[in-house]
């Protein structure tokens, strides 16, 4: 049986292992945790979700998004990660959110019980000579990162942050209200702030002590995961147009939208834990407790996880990778996951599917450009190397279409993508 090494049992590594194993190949899957931990992971479980428990929106109730299209494609490709996420789902309105422990336990079970996968608990420090997939993620261990850098040139790095999690029992339910945005469902707990409360909170936030100073490596944050204090630095009202946006959140006690609001999303199946949506932060831990306890309803919040901020590594994809995610000059080595230059749980998973389906194939398939996955691959191949930035899936990456309405355009992209994926799967 042909053997392949996969380094990193995260989202992309587990997905790639599954895609290869189900096609009859034998996979040796290397994971350094729990022997060597990353600064963000907390367990030794494969496929641990490090921050938000949301995997982004789904296409339902007539709403279509790029993230939803990507999920539809991943379903067609029999994604292990997506199917486990669906099984570990917790309520989150139009988004797919998971109980993180249940999710990684499900993935772990599928990986460790697969007869074609051997999980080896070991750090891998070299780029292998034999067929391999490197899926070591944004927190790749230093030794391996140095070797990738030696081969692939300068690394791209930026900062990602994690949001705190609190217990539901510590929330003062008298001060909050339960509702989805625009009255859609009742999956969120909302903490309303009036103008005075917002001002006091804002002042405390911008002046709180940080682990990373205000002017440190300016512009090195990922825009989609900016720390809440860095958003606040941009102006008094930026939070009210970002994570504290009150639009569509009508407080049933007043009949009005509050001046600002913080949303709390369920974090585990039992509903005992909630995370502060969009509140990823690099504030010092004591400061997080002090400042976030100023949010109405959270005065006595019990924090079971506090926010942290981490350096996040990827390669300069347009220079380093070919269109099949192979390292140029080392064509038996593929990259997968966030390290390729995509950003996000589902995007990383998608790059795990691609690497898994490409590796060990005699004829490398041409991934269809009209799909979400093809659009991500196209971005990695054609982005301007000088200004290369990790990328989330979005409709702007899809091939252009000349339609006026936003809804019609999204629907068109979706139908075209699904048809293209069907055709692609038929040809394989
Ligand atoms: C702090 C932080 C917060 C993030 N928050 C979000 C978020 O809220 N939402 C979102 O969509 N995305 C988020 N991301 C981005 C990204 O989606 C996740 O990091 C995602 O898990 C990436 O998947 P992956 O498979 O590429 O890497 P990972 O899931 O990190 O998996 C990589 C695995 O490789 C292992 N490993 C590393 N080096 C070695 C080695 N040398 N040998 C063996 N094993 C090794 C690691 O232990 C890990 O298990 C965040 C990233 C970071 C760093």
CSV table of C-alpha atoms and ligand atoms in Angstrom, one decimal:
chain,number,residue,atom,x,y,z
A,1,UNK,CA,0.0,0.0,0.0
A,2,UNK,CA,1.4,3.5,-0.8
A,3,UNK,CA,2.3,5.4,2.3
A,4,UNK,CA,2.2,9.2,2.9
A,5,UNK,CA,3.2,11.3,5.8
A,6,UNK,CA,0.9,14.1,7.0
A,7,UNK,CA,2.4,16.5,9.5
A,8,UNK,CA,-0.2,18.1,11.9
A,9,UNK,CA,-3.5,16.6,13.0
A,10,UNK,CA,-5.4,19.8,12.9
A,11,UNK,CA,-8.4,20.6,10.8
A,12,UNK,CA,-6.6,20.3,7.5
A,13,UNK,CA,-4.3,17.4,8.4
A,14,UNK,CA,-7.2,15.3,9.7
A,15,UNK,CA,-9.3,16.1,6.6
A,16,UNK,CA,-6.4,15.3,4.2
A,17,UNK,CA,-5.7,12.0,6.1
A,18,UNK,CA,-9.4,11.0,5.8
A,19,UNK,CA,-9.5,11.9,2.1
A,20,UNK,CA,-6.4,9.7,1.4
A,21,UNK,CA,-7.4,6.9,3.7
A,22,UNK,CA,-10.8,6.4,2.2
A,23,UNK,CA,-9.2,6.1,-1.2
A,24,UNK,CA,-7.1,3.2,0.1
A,25,UNK,CA,-3.8,4.9,0.9
A,26,UNK,CA,-2.0,4.4,4.2
A,27,UNK,CA,-1.4,7.6,6.1
A,28,UNK,CA,1.1,8.2,9.0
A,29,UNK,CA,-0.3,11.3,10.7
A,30,UNK,CA,2.2,13.2,13.0
A,31,UNK,CA,0.9,15.4,15.8
A,32,UNK,CA,3.2,17.0,18.3
A,33,UNK,CA,0.6,17.7,20.9
A,34,UNK,CA,0.3,16.9,23.8
A,35,UNK,CA,4.1,16.4,24.0
A,36,UNK,CA,4.8,19.8,22.6
A,37,UNK,CA,1.9,22.3,22.9
A,38,UNK,CA,1.3,25.4,20.8
A,39,UNK,CA,0.5,28.7,22.6
A,40,UNK,CA,-3.2,28.5,21.7
A,41,UNK,CA,-4.2,24.8,21.8
A,42,UNK,CA,-5.4,23.5,25.2
A,43,UNK,CA,-5.6,19.7,24.7
A,44,UNK,CA,-3.9,16.9,22.9
A,45,UNK,CA,-7.0,16.1,20.8
A,46,UNK,CA,-6.7,16.2,17.0
A,47,UNK,CA,-8.7,19.0,15.3
A,48,UNK,CA,-8.9,21.3,18.3
A,49,UNK,CA,-10.8,24.5,17.5
A,50,UNK,CA,-8.6,27.3,19.1
A,51,UNK,CA,-10.9,30.3,19.2
A,52,UNK,CA,-14.5,31.1,18.1
A,53,UNK,CA,-16.7,28.0,18.0
A,54,UNK,CA,-18.4,29.4,14.9
A,55,UNK,CA,-17.5,27.9,11.5
A,56,UNK,CA,-19.3,30.6,9.7
A,57,UNK,CA,-22.7,31.0,7.9
A,58,UNK,CA,-24.7,28.3,6.1
A,59,UNK,CA,-26.9,28.7,3.1
A,60,UNK,CA,-30.4,28.5,4.5
A,61,UNK,CA,-33.7,30.3,4.7
A,62,UNK,CA,-33.0,32.0,1.3
A,63,UNK,CA,-29.7,33.5,2.5
A,64,UNK,CA,-26.6,32.7,0.5
A,65,UNK,CA,-23.0,33.6,1.3
A,66,UNK,CA,-19.6,32.6,0.1
A,67,UNK,CA,-19.1,30.7,3.4
A,68,UNK,CA,-22.3,28.8,2.8
A,69,UNK,CA,-21.3,27.9,-0.8
A,70,UNK,CA,-17.9,26.6,0.6
A,71,UNK,CA,-19.8,24.4,3.0
A,72,UNK,CA,-22.1,23.0,0.3
A,73,UNK,CA,-19.0,22.1,-1.7
A,74,UNK,CA,-17.3,20.5,1.3
A,75,UNK,CA,-20.5,18.4,1.8
A,76,UNK,CA,-20.3,17.2,-1.8
A,77,UNK,CA,-16.6,16.3,-1.2
A,78,UNK,CA,-17.6,14.2,1.8
A,79,UNK,CA,-15.6,16.4,4.2
A,80,UNK,CA,-14.9,14.6,7.5
A,81,UNK,CA,-14.5,17.9,9.4
A,82,UNK,CA,-17.8,19.3,8.2
A,83,UNK,CA,-19.7,16.2,8.9
A,84,UNK,CA,-18.3,16.1,12.5
A,85,UNK,CA,-19.1,19.8,12.9
A,86,UNK,CA,-22.7,19.2,11.9
A,87,UNK,CA,-22.9,16.4,14.5
A,88,UNK,CA,-21.5,18.6,17.2
A,89,UNK,CA,-23.7,21.6,16.3
A,90,UNK,CA,-24.9,24.1,18.9
A,91,UNK,CA,-27.6,26.7,18.2
A,92,UNK,CA,-26.2,29.8,16.5
A,93,UNK,CA,-28.8,31.3,14.1
A,94,UNK,CA,-27.6,31.2,10.5
A,95,UNK,CA,-24.1,30.0,11.5
A,96,UNK,CA,-22.7,26.6,12.1
A,97,UNK,CA,-21.3,26.6,15.6
A,98,UNK,CA,-20.0,23.6,17.4
A,99,UNK,CA,-19.4,22.2,20.9
A,100,UNK,CA,-15.6,22.3,20.6
A,101,UNK,CA,-14.8,19.3,22.8
A,102,UNK,CA,-17.5,17.1,21.2
A,103,UNK,CA,-16.3,18.1,17.8
A,104,UNK,CA,-12.7,17.2,18.3
A,105,UNK,CA,-13.7,14.0,20.0
A,106,UNK,CA,-15.7,13.0,17.0
A,107,UNK,CA,-12.9,13.8,14.6
A,108,UNK,CA,-10.4,12.0,16.8
A,109,UNK,CA,-12.6,8.9,16.9
A,110,UNK,CA,-12.9,8.7,13.1
A,111,UNK,CA,-9.1,9.3,12.7
A,112,UNK,CA,-7.9,6.8,15.3
A,113,UNK,CA,-10.3,4.1,14.3
A,114,UNK,CA,-9.5,4.3,10.6
A,115,UNK,CA,-7.6,1.2,9.5
A,116,UNK,CA,-5.5,3.2,7.0
A,117,UNK,CA,-4.5,6.0,9.4
A,118,UNK,CA,-1.7,5.7,12.1
A,119,UNK,CA,-1.6,8.6,14.5
A,120,UNK,CA,2.0,9.2,15.7
A,121,UNK,CA,2.5,11.7,18.6
A,122,UNK,CA,5.7,13.3,17.6
A,123,UNK,CA,7.0,16.7,16.4
A,124,UNK,CA,8.3,16.6,12.8
A,125,UNK,CA,11.1,19.0,12.3
A,126,UNK,CA,12.3,18.4,8.7
A,127,UNK,CA,10.6,18.7,5.4
A,128,UNK,CA,10.1,15.0,4.5
A,129,UNK,CA,11.9,13.5,1.4
A,130,UNK,CA,9.0,11.1,0.7
A,131,UNK,CA,5.5,12.0,-0.3
A,132,UNK,CA,4.0,14.3,2.4
A,133,UNK,CA,1.5,16.9,3.3
A,134,UNK,CA,2.5,19.6,5.7
A,135,UNK,CA,-0.6,20.9,7.6
A,136,UNK,CA,1.0,22.3,10.7
A,137,UNK,CA,-1.1,25.4,10.7
A,138,UNK,CA,-0.6,29.0,11.9
A,139,UNK,CA,1.3,27.8,15.0
A,140,UNK,CA,3.8,25.5,13.2
A,141,UNK,CA,6.6,24.6,15.6
A,142,UNK,CA,9.7,26.7,15.4
A,143,UNK,CA,12.0,24.0,14.1
A,144,UNK,CA,9.8,23.0,11.2
A,145,UNK,CA,8.9,26.7,10.5
A,146,UNK,CA,12.6,27.5,10.2
A,147,UNK,CA,13.1,24.6,7.7
A,148,UNK,CA,10.1,25.7,5.6
A,149,UNK,CA,11.5,29.3,5.6
A,150,UNK,CA,14.9,28.0,4.5
A,151,UNK,CA,13.2,26.3,1.5
A,152,UNK,CA,10.4,28.7,0.8
A,153,UNK,CA,11.9,32.0,1.6
A,154,UNK,CA,10.5,34.7,3.9
A,155,UNK,CA,7.4,33.7,5.9
A,156,UNK,CA,4.3,35.9,6.2
A,157,UNK,CA,3.2,36.5,9.7
A,158,UNK,CA,0.5,38.4,11.3
A,159,UNK,CA,-1.5,38.3,14.6
A,160,UNK,CA,-4.6,36.4,15.5
A,161,UNK,CA,-6.4,36.6,18.8
A,162,UNK,CA,-8.8,34.4,20.8
A,163,UNK,CA,-12.0,35.6,22.5
A,164,UNK,CA,-12.9,34.8,26.1
A,165,UNK,CA,-15.5,32.2,27.3
A,166,UNK,CA,-17.7,32.6,30.4
A,167,UNK,CA,-20.2,30.5,32.2
A,168,UNK,CA,-23.9,31.0,31.6
A,169,UNK,CA,-24.7,30.7,35.3
A,170,UNK,CA,-22.6,33.8,36.0
A,171,UNK,CA,-24.5,36.1,33.6
A,172,UNK,CA,-27.0,38.4,35.2
A,173,UNK,CA,-30.1,37.4,33.1
A,174,UNK,CA,-32.1,40.4,34.4
A,175,UNK,CA,-29.9,42.8,32.4
A,176,UNK,CA,-29.7,40.9,29.1
A,177,UNK,CA,-32.1,39.7,26.5
A,178,UNK,CA,-32.3,36.7,24.2
A,179,UNK,CA,-32.7,37.2,20.5
A,180,UNK,CA,-31.1,36.6,17.1
A,181,UNK,CA,-30.4,39.7,15.0
A,182,UNK,CA,-33.5,41.0,13.2
A,183,UNK,CA,-35.6,38.7,15.3
A,184,UNK,CA,-34.1,35.6,13.6
A,185,UNK,CA,-34.4,32.9,16.3
A,186,UNK,CA,-33.3,33.2,19.9
A,187,UNK,CA,-29.8,31.8,19.8
A,188,UNK,CA,-27.9,34.7,21.2
A,189,UNK,CA,-27.8,36.4,24.6
A,190,UNK,CA,-27.5,40.2,24.1
A,191,UNK,CA,-26.0,42.6,26.6
A,192,UNK,CA,-27.3,46.1,25.9
A,193,UNK,CA,-25.3,49.2,26.6
A,194,UNK,CA,-26.7,52.8,26.8
A,195,UNK,CA,-24.6,55.8,25.6
A,196,UNK,CA,-23.0,56.4,29.1
A,197,UNK,CA,-22.2,52.7,29.6
A,198,UNK,CA,-20.7,52.5,26.1
A,199,UNK,CA,-18.5,55.6,26.7
A,200,UNK,CA,-17.2,54.3,30.0
A,201,UNK,CA,-16.5,50.8,28.5
A,202,UNK,CA,-14.8,52.4,25.5
A,203,UNK,CA,-12.5,54.5,27.6
A,204,UNK,CA,-11.6,51.6,29.8
A,205,UNK,CA,-10.9,49.4,26.8
A,206,UNK,CA,-8.5,51.7,24.9
A,207,UNK,CA,-6.6,52.5,28.1
A,208,UNK,CA,-6.3,49.0,29.4
A,209,UNK,CA,-2.9,47.3,29.6
A,210,UNK,CA,-2.1,45.1,26.6
A,211,UNK,CA,0.3,42.3,25.9
A,212,UNK,CA,1.1,43.8,22.6
A,213,UNK,CA,1.5,47.6,22.7
A,214,UNK,CA,-0.6,50.0,20.7
A,215,UNK,CA,1.9,50.6,17.9
A,216,UNK,CA,3.4,47.2,17.7
A,217,UNK,CA,3.9,45.9,14.2
A,218,UNK,CA,1.1,48.1,12.9
A,219,UNK,CA,-1.1,46.5,10.2
A,220,UNK,CA,0.0,43.0,11.2
A,221,UNK,CA,-3.4,42.0,12.5
A,222,UNK,CA,-5.7,39.9,10.3
A,223,UNK,CA,-8.6,42.2,9.4
A,224,UNK,CA,-11.2,39.5,9.9
A,225,UNK,CA,-10.0,38.7,13.4
A,226,UNK,CA,-8.9,42.1,14.8
A,227,UNK,CA,-8.6,42.3,18.6
A,228,UNK,CA,-11.4,44.3,20.0
A,229,UNK,CA,-9.0,46.9,21.5
A,230,UNK,CA,-7.4,47.4,18.1
A,231,UNK,CA,-10.8,48.0,16.5
A,232,UNK,CA,-11.5,50.6,19.3
A,233,UNK,CA,-8.2,52.3,18.5
A,234,UNK,CA,-9.6,53.3,15.1
A,235,UNK,CA,-12.2,55.6,16.6
A,236,UNK,CA,-14.9,56.1,19.3
A,237,UNK,CA,-17.7,54.5,17.2
A,238,UNK,CA,-15.9,51.8,15.3
A,239,UNK,CA,-17.0,49.1,17.8
A,240,UNK,CA,-20.7,50.1,17.3
A,241,UNK,CA,-20.2,49.3,13.6
A,242,UNK,CA,-18.3,46.1,14.4
A,243,UNK,CA,-18.6,43.6,17.3
A,244,UNK,CA,-20.9,45.9,19.3
A,245,UNK,CA,-23.3,46.7,16.5
A,246,UNK,CA,-26.8,47.1,17.9
A,247,UNK,CA,-28.7,46.9,14.5
A,248,UNK,CA,-31.5,44.4,14.4
A,249,UNK,CA,-31.3,43.7,18.1
A,250,UNK,CA,-34.5,45.1,19.7
A,251,UNK,CA,-34.6,44.9,23.5
A,252,UNK,CA,-38.1,43.6,24.2
A,253,UNK,CA,-38.1,45.5,27.5
A,254,UNK,CA,-37.7,48.9,25.8
A,255,UNK,CA,-38.9,48.1,22.3
A,256,UNK,CA,-35.8,49.8,20.9
A,257,UNK,CA,-32.3,48.9,19.7
A,258,UNK,CA,-29.8,49.8,22.4
A,259,UNK,CA,-26.9,52.2,21.8
A,260,UNK,CA,-24.5,49.3,21.6
A,261,UNK,CA,-24.7,45.6,22.3
A,262,UNK,CA,-22.4,42.6,23.0
A,263,UNK,CA,-23.6,39.2,21.8
A,264,UNK,CA,-22.9,36.0,23.6
A,265,UNK,CA,-23.0,32.7,21.7
A,266,UNK,CA,-23.4,29.2,23.1
A,267,UNK,CA,-20.1,27.4,23.3
A,268,UNK,CA,-21.0,23.9,24.3
A,269,UNK,CA,-23.9,21.4,23.8
A,270,UNK,CA,-25.1,21.7,27.4
A,271,UNK,CA,-25.4,25.5,27.0
A,272,UNK,CA,-23.4,26.1,30.1
A,273,UNK,CA,-20.6,28.1,28.4
A,274,UNK,CA,-20.9,31.2,26.2
A,275,UNK,CA,-18.3,33.2,24.2
A,276,UNK,CA,-18.2,36.9,23.6
A,277,UNK,CA,-18.7,37.2,19.9
A,278,UNK,CA,-16.0,39.2,18.1
A,279,UNK,CA,-14.2,39.9,21.4
A,280,UNK,CA,-10.9,38.4,20.5
A,281,UNK,CA,-8.3,40.2,22.6
A,282,UNK,CA,-4.7,40.6,23.5
A,283,UNK,CA,-5.4,42.6,26.8
A,284,UNK,CA,-3.6,41.4,29.9
A,285,UNK,CA,-5.7,38.8,31.6
A,286,UNK,CA,-6.5,40.8,34.7
A,287,UNK,CA,-7.5,43.7,32.5
A,288,UNK,CA,-9.9,41.5,30.4
A,289,UNK,CA,-11.7,40.6,33.6
A,290,UNK,CA,-11.9,44.2,34.8
A,291,UNK,CA,-12.9,45.7,31.5
A,292,UNK,CA,-15.3,43.0,30.2
A,293,UNK,CA,-17.1,43.0,33.6
A,294,UNK,CA,-18.2,46.5,32.8
A,295,UNK,CA,-20.6,45.1,30.2
A,296,UNK,CA,-24.1,45.0,31.6
A,297,UNK,CA,-25.0,41.5,32.6
A,298,UNK,CA,-21.3,40.4,32.9
A,299,UNK,CA,-20.5,42.2,36.2
A,300,UNK,CA,-19.9,38.9,37.9
A,301,UNK,CA,-18.9,36.9,34.9
A,302,UNK,CA,-16.8,33.8,35.5
A,303,UNK,CA,-14.2,33.5,32.8
A,304,UNK,CA,-13.3,29.9,32.0
A,305,UNK,CA,-11.0,31.0,29.1
A,306,UNK,CA,-9.3,34.3,28.6
A,307,UNK,CA,-8.3,35.9,25.3
A,308,UNK,CA,-4.8,35.4,23.9
A,309,UNK,CA,-3.0,36.7,20.9
A,310,UNK,CA,-0.6,34.8,18.7
A,311,UNK,CA,1.8,35.1,15.9
A,312,UNK,CA,0.3,33.3,12.9
A,313,UNK,CA,2.5,31.9,10.1
A,314,UNK,CA,1.8,31.1,6.5
A,315,UNK,CA,3.9,31.0,3.3
A,316,UNK,CA,3.8,33.5,0.4
A,317,UNK,CA,1.7,31.2,-1.7
A,318,UNK,CA,1.9,32.8,-5.1
A,319,UNK,CA,5.7,32.4,-5.0
A,320,UNK,CA,6.0,29.1,-3.1
A,321,UNK,CA,3.1,26.9,-4.2
A,322,UNK,CA,1.9,25.6,-7.5
A,323,UNK,CA,-1.8,25.4,-8.3
A,324,UNK,CA,-2.1,21.9,-6.7
A,325,UNK,CA,-0.6,23.2,-3.4
A,326,UNK,CA,2.8,21.5,-4.0
A,327,UNK,CA,6.0,23.2,-2.8
A,328,UNK,CA,7.7,24.4,-6.0
A,329,UNK,CA,10.9,22.4,-6.4
A,330,UNK,CA,9.7,19.7,-4.0
A,331,UNK,CA,6.8,18.3,-5.9
A,332,UNK,CA,6.2,15.3,-3.6
A,333,UNK,CA,5.4,17.7,-0.7
A,334,UNK,CA,2.0,19.4,-0.5
A,335,UNK,CA,0.9,22.1,1.9
A,336,UNK,CA,-2.6,22.2,3.4
A,337,UNK,CA,-4.6,24.3,5.7
A,338,UNK,CA,-3.9,27.8,7.0
A,339,UNK,CA,-0.2,27.6,6.3
A,340,UNK,CA,-1.0,27.8,2.5
A,341,UNK,CA,-2.3,31.4,3.0
A,342,UNK,CA,-6.0,30.9,3.5
A,343,UNK,CA,-7.6,32.1,6.7
A,344,UNK,CA,-10.4,30.4,8.7
A,345,UNK,CA,-11.5,27.0,9.9
A,346,UNK,CA,-13.5,26.0,6.8
A,347,UNK,CA,-11.0,27.5,4.3
A,348,UNK,CA,-8.2,25.5,6.1
A,349,UNK,CA,-10.4,22.4,5.9
A,350,UNK,CA,-11.0,23.0,2.2
A,351,UNK,CA,-7.2,23.1,1.6
A,352,UNK,CA,-7.0,19.8,3.5
A,353,UNK,CA,-9.5,18.3,1.0
A,354,UNK,CA,-7.6,19.7,-1.9
A,355,UNK,CA,-4.2,18.4,-0.7
A,356,UNK,CA,-5.6,15.0,0.2
A,357,UNK,CA,-7.3,14.6,-3.1
A,358,UNK,CA,-4.3,15.8,-5.1
A,359,UNK,CA,-1.6,13.9,-3.3
A,360,UNK,CA,-0.6,10.5,-4.7
A,361,UNK,CA,-2.8,11.0,-7.8
A,362,UNK,CA,-1.2,10.1,-11.2
A,363,UNK,CA,-3.1,12.9,-13.0
A,364,UNK,CA,-3.5,16.1,-11.0
A,365,UNK,CA,-7.1,17.4,-11.3
A,366,UNK,CA,-7.9,21.0,-12.5
A,367,UNK,CA,-10.0,22.3,-9.7
A,368,UNK,CA,-12.9,24.3,-11.2
A,369,UNK,CA,-12.4,28.1,-11.0
A,370,UNK,CA,-16.2,28.7,-10.6
A,371,UNK,CA,-16.3,27.0,-7.2
A,372,UNK,CA,-15.5,28.5,-3.8
A,373,UNK,CA,-12.5,26.1,-3.5
A,374,UNK,CA,-11.3,26.9,-7.0
A,375,UNK,CA,-11.6,30.6,-6.1
A,376,UNK,CA,-9.4,30.2,-3.0
A,377,UNK,CA,-6.8,28.3,-5.1
A,378,UNK,CA,-7.0,31.0,-7.8
A,379,UNK,CA,-6.3,33.6,-5.1
A,380,UNK,CA,-3.3,31.7,-3.7
A,381,UNK,CA,-1.9,31.4,-7.2
A,382,UNK,CA,-2.5,34.9,-8.6
A,383,UNK,CA,-2.4,37.3,-5.6
A,384,UNK,CA,0.3,40.0,-5.7
A,385,UNK,CA,3.2,38.4,-3.8
A,386,UNK,CA,4.4,41.8,-2.5
A,387,UNK,CA,1.2,42.4,-0.6
A,388,UNK,CA,0.1,38.9,0.0
A,389,UNK,CA,-2.5,38.6,2.8
A,390,UNK,CA,-4.2,35.4,4.1
A,391,UNK,CA,-7.7,35.3,2.8
A,392,UNK,CA,-11.2,34.2,3.9
A,393,UNK,CA,-13.7,33.0,1.3
A,394,UNK,CA,-15.8,35.8,0.0
A,395,UNK,CA,-17.9,36.4,-3.1
A,396,UNK,CA,-15.3,38.9,-4.4
A,397,UNK,CA,-13.0,35.9,-5.1
A,398,UNK,CA,-15.4,34.2,-7.5
A,399,UNK,CA,-15.2,34.9,-11.2
A,400,UNK,CA,-17.1,38.2,-12.0
A,401,UNK,CA,-20.7,38.1,-13.0
A,402,UNK,CA,-22.6,41.0,-14.5
A,403,UNK,CA,-25.8,41.0,-12.4
A,404,UNK,CA,-27.2,43.9,-10.5
A,405,UNK,CA,-28.9,42.7,-7.4
A,406,UNK,CA,-26.8,41.4,-4.5
A,407,UNK,CA,-29.1,38.4,-3.9
A,408,UNK,CA,-29.3,37.5,-7.6
A,409,UNK,CA,-25.5,37.6,-7.8
A,410,UNK,CA,-25.1,35.4,-4.8
A,411,UNK,CA,-27.6,32.9,-6.1
A,412,UNK,CA,-25.9,32.9,-9.5
A,413,UNK,CA,-22.5,32.2,-7.9
A,414,UNK,CA,-24.0,29.5,-5.8
A,415,UNK,CA,-25.7,27.6,-8.7
A,416,UNK,CA,-22.6,28.0,-10.9
A,417,UNK,CA,-20.3,26.7,-8.2
A,418,UNK,CA,-22.5,23.7,-7.4
A,419,UNK,CA,-22.8,22.7,-11.0
A,420,UNK,CA,-19.1,23.1,-11.6
A,421,UNK,CA,-18.3,20.9,-8.6
A,422,UNK,CA,-20.8,18.3,-9.8
A,423,UNK,CA,-19.1,18.2,-13.2
A,424,UNK,CA,-15.7,18.1,-11.5
A,425,UNK,CA,-16.6,15.1,-9.4
A,426,UNK,CA,-18.1,13.3,-12.4
A,427,UNK,CA,-14.8,13.7,-14.3
A,428,UNK,CA,-12.7,12.3,-11.4
B,1,LIG,C1,-5.0,32.3,17.9
B,1,LIG,C2,-5.8,31.9,16.7
B,1,LIG,C3,-7.1,32.1,16.6
B,1,LIG,C4,-7.9,31.8,15.5
B,1,LIG,N1,-9.2,32.0,15.5
B,1,LIG,C5,-10.0,31.6,14.5
B,1,LIG,C6,-11.4,31.8,14.5
B,1,LIG,O1,-11.9,32.3,15.4
B,1,LIG,N2,-12.1,31.4,13.4
B,1,LIG,C7,-11.5,30.9,12.3
B,1,LIG,O2,-12.2,30.5,11.3
B,1,LIG,N3,-10.2,30.7,12.2
B,1,LIG,C8,-9.4,31.1,13.3
B,1,LIG,N4,-8.0,30.9,13.3
B,1,LIG,C9,-7.4,30.5,12.0
B,1,LIG,C10,-7.5,29.1,11.6
B,1,LIG,O3,-8.7,28.9,11.0
B,1,LIG,C11,-7.2,28.0,12.6
B,1,LIG,O4,-6.0,28.2,13.1
B,1,LIG,C12,-7.3,26.6,12.0
B,1,LIG,O5,-7.3,25.7,13.0
B,1,LIG,C13,-6.3,26.3,11.0
B,1,LIG,O6,-6.3,24.9,10.6
B,1,LIG,P1,-5.0,24.1,10.3
B,1,LIG,O7,-5.4,22.7,10.1
B,1,LIG,O8,-4.3,24.8,9.2
B,1,LIG,O9,-4.1,24.3,11.6
B,1,LIG,P2,-4.3,23.7,13.1
B,1,LIG,O10,-5.8,23.4,13.2
B,1,LIG,O11,-3.7,24.6,14.0
B,1,LIG,O12,-3.6,22.3,13.0
B,1,LIG,C14,-2.2,22.3,12.9
B,1,LIG,C15,-1.7,21.1,13.8
B,1,LIG,O13,-0.3,20.9,13.6
B,1,LIG,C16,0.3,20.6,14.8
B,1,LIG,N5,1.8,20.9,14.6
B,1,LIG,C17,2.4,22.1,14.4
B,1,LIG,N6,3.7,22.0,14.2
B,1,LIG,C18,3.9,20.6,14.2
B,1,LIG,C19,5.1,19.8,13.9
B,1,LIG,N7,6.3,20.4,13.6
B,1,LIG,N8,5.0,18.5,14.0
B,1,LIG,C20,3.8,17.9,14.3
B,1,LIG,N9,2.6,18.6,14.5
B,1,LIG,C21,2.7,19.9,14.4
B,1,LIG,C22,-0.4,21.5,15.8
B,1,LIG,O14,-0.3,21.0,17.1
B,1,LIG,C23,-1.8,21.4,15.3
B,1,LIG,O15,-2.5,20.3,15.9
B,1,LIG,C24,-7.3,31.2,14.4
B,1,LIG,C25,-5.9,31.0,14.4
B,1,LIG,C26,-5.1,31.3,15.5
B,1,LIG,C27,-3.7,31.1,15.6
